XYZ file of C-alpha atoms in Angstrom:
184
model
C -21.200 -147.244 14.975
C -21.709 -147.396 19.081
C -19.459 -149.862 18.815
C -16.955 -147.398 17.734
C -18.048 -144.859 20.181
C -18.835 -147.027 23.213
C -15.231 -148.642 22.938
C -13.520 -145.650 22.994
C -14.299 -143.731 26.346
C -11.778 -140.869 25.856
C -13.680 -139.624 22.955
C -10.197 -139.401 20.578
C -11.921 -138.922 17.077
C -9.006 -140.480 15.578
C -9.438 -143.682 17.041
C -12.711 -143.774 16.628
C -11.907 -143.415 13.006
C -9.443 -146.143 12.644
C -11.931 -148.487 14.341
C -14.298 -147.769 11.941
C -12.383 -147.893 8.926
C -11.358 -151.423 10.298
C -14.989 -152.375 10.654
C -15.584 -151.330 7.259
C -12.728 -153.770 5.840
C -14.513 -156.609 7.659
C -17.366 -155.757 6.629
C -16.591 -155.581 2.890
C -15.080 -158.890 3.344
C -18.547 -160.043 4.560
C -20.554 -158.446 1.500
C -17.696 -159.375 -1.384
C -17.118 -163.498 -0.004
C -17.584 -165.301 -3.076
C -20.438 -167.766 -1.541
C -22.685 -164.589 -0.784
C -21.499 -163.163 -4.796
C -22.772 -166.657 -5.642
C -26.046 -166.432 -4.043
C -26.621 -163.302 -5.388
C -26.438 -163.800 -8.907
C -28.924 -166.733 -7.816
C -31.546 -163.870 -6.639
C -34.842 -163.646 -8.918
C -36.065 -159.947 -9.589
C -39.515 -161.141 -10.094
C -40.295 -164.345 -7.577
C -40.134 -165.230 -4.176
C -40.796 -168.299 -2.218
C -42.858 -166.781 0.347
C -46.197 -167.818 -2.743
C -44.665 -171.182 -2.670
C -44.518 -171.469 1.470
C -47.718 -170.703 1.139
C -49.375 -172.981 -1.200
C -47.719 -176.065 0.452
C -49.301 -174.797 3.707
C -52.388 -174.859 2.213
C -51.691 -177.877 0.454
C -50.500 -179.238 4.457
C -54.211 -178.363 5.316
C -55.895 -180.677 3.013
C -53.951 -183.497 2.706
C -51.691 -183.495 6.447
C -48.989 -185.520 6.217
C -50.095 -187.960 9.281
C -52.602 -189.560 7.030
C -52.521 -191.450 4.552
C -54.399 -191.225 1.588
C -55.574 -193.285 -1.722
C -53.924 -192.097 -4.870
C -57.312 -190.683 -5.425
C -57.996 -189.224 -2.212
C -54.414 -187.872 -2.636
C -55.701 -186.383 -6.221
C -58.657 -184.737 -4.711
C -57.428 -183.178 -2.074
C -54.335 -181.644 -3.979
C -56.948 -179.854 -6.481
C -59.100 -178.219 -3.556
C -56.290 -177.612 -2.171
C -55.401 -176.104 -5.733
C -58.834 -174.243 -5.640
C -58.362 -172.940 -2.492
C -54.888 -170.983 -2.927
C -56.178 -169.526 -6.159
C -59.515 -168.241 -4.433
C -57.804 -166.972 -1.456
C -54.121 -165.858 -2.135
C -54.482 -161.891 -3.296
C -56.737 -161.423 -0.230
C -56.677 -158.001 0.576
C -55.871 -156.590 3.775
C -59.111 -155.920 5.793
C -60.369 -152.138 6.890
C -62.303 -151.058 9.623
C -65.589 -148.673 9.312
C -63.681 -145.641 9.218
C -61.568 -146.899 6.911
C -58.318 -147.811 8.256
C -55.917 -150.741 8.041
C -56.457 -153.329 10.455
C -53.777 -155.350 11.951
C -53.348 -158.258 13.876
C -50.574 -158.853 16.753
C -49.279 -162.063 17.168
C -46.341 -163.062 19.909
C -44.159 -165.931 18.217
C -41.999 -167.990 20.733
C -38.977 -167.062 18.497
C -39.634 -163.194 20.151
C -39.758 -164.797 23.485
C -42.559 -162.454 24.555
C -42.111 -159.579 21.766
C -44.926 -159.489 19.653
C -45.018 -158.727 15.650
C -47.382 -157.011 13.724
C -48.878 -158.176 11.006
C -51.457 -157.309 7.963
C -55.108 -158.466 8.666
C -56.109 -160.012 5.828
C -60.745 -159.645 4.674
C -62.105 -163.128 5.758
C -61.361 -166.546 3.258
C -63.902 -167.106 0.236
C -65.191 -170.658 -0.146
C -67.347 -169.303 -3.854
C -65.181 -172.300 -5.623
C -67.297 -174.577 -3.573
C -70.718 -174.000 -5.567
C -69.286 -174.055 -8.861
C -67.609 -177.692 -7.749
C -70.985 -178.595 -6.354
C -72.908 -177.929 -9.867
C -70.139 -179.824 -11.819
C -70.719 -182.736 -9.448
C -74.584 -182.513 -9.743
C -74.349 -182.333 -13.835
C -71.706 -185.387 -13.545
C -74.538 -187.604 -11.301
C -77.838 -186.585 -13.593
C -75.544 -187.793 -16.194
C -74.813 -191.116 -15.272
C -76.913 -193.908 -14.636
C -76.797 -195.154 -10.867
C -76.806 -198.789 -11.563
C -73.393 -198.145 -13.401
C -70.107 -198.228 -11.292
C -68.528 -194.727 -11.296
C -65.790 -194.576 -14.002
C -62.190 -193.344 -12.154
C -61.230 -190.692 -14.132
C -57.363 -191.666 -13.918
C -55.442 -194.890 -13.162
C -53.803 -194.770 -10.188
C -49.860 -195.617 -10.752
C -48.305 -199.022 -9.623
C -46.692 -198.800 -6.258
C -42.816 -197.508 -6.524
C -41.838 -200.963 -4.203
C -43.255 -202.807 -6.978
C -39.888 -201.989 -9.045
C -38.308 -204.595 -6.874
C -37.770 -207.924 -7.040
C -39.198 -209.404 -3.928
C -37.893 -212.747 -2.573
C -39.933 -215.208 -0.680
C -40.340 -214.876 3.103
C -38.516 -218.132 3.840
C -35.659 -217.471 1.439
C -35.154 -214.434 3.362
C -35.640 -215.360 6.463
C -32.815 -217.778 6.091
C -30.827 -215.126 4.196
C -30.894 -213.105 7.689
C -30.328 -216.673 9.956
C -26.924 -217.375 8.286
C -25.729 -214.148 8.317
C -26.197 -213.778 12.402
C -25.118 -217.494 13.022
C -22.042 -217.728 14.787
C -19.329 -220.302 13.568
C -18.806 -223.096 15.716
C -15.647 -223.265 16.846
């Protein structure tokens, strides 16, 4: 619209009409391209990713990806991580004294220097952890100490073990013939 306005300095409504109605027809070609129809048929009513984004942030927390980890560590870690979300996800957003919705302002480089505002959230609730402590405690006056702890899962084979792997010489002179040069 100040477009429309802005490009026509001698104010002739007519004009100004045309030019619109032309921006309209691009615009409808925009919103009725066949990709965006496809997408939107693809749109669910009900769920959003922004739940998922969030879980594999938390899920990023306990298990980063510079590290790794056992299968079992791996196992762990994804179920507190599990514990965690479910604790902390419908956190709701924090009030002051008075009563009033407290925000938070954060200045992403993306806004190079604008700021967004954004929903402070009450403080994260770690309760899981003495339930998980009390299971553990039952599991060890349980189980005699002498006894090696039984895993409670086998861990599965390694996915390069599918392979066939060839001897280190055999290979070695696999890769030697290929790079010799033929004598001439």
């Amino acid at each position: 619209m100040y477009w429309v306005a802005a490009s026509t300095p001698a104010g002739d409504g007519e004009e100004m009409v045309s030019k619109w109605l032309s921006a309209c027809v691009k615009l409808e070609e925009l919103l009725t391209a066949t990709r965006l129809k496809t997408s939107v048929r693809k749109l669910s009513p009900i769920h959003q990713t922004s739940d998922v984004e969030a879980f594999h942030s938390t899920i990023n927390h306990f298990a980063p990806k510079i590290i790794g980890f056992s299968f079992h560590g791996m196992n762990c870690r994804l179920l507190l991580a599990a514990l965690h979300f479910n604790e902390n996800s419908g956190r709701p957003q924090a009030m002051t004294e008075d009563g009033l919705a407290r925000y938070n302002i954060l200045f992403p480089k993306y806004k190079s220097g604008g700021y967004i505002t954004r929903e402070k959230k009450i403080n994260q609730s770690f309760r899981y952890i003495n339930t998980l402590m009390k299971s553990v405690g039952k599991i060890v006056e349980g189980t005699n100490m002498r006894q090696s702890p039984k895993v409670p899962m086998q861990a599965p084979r390694p996915l390069c073990a599918e392979y066939i792997h060839p001897l280190k010489t055999d290979a070695i002179l696999e890769m030697q013939s290929r790079f010799r040069k033929p004598e001439m």
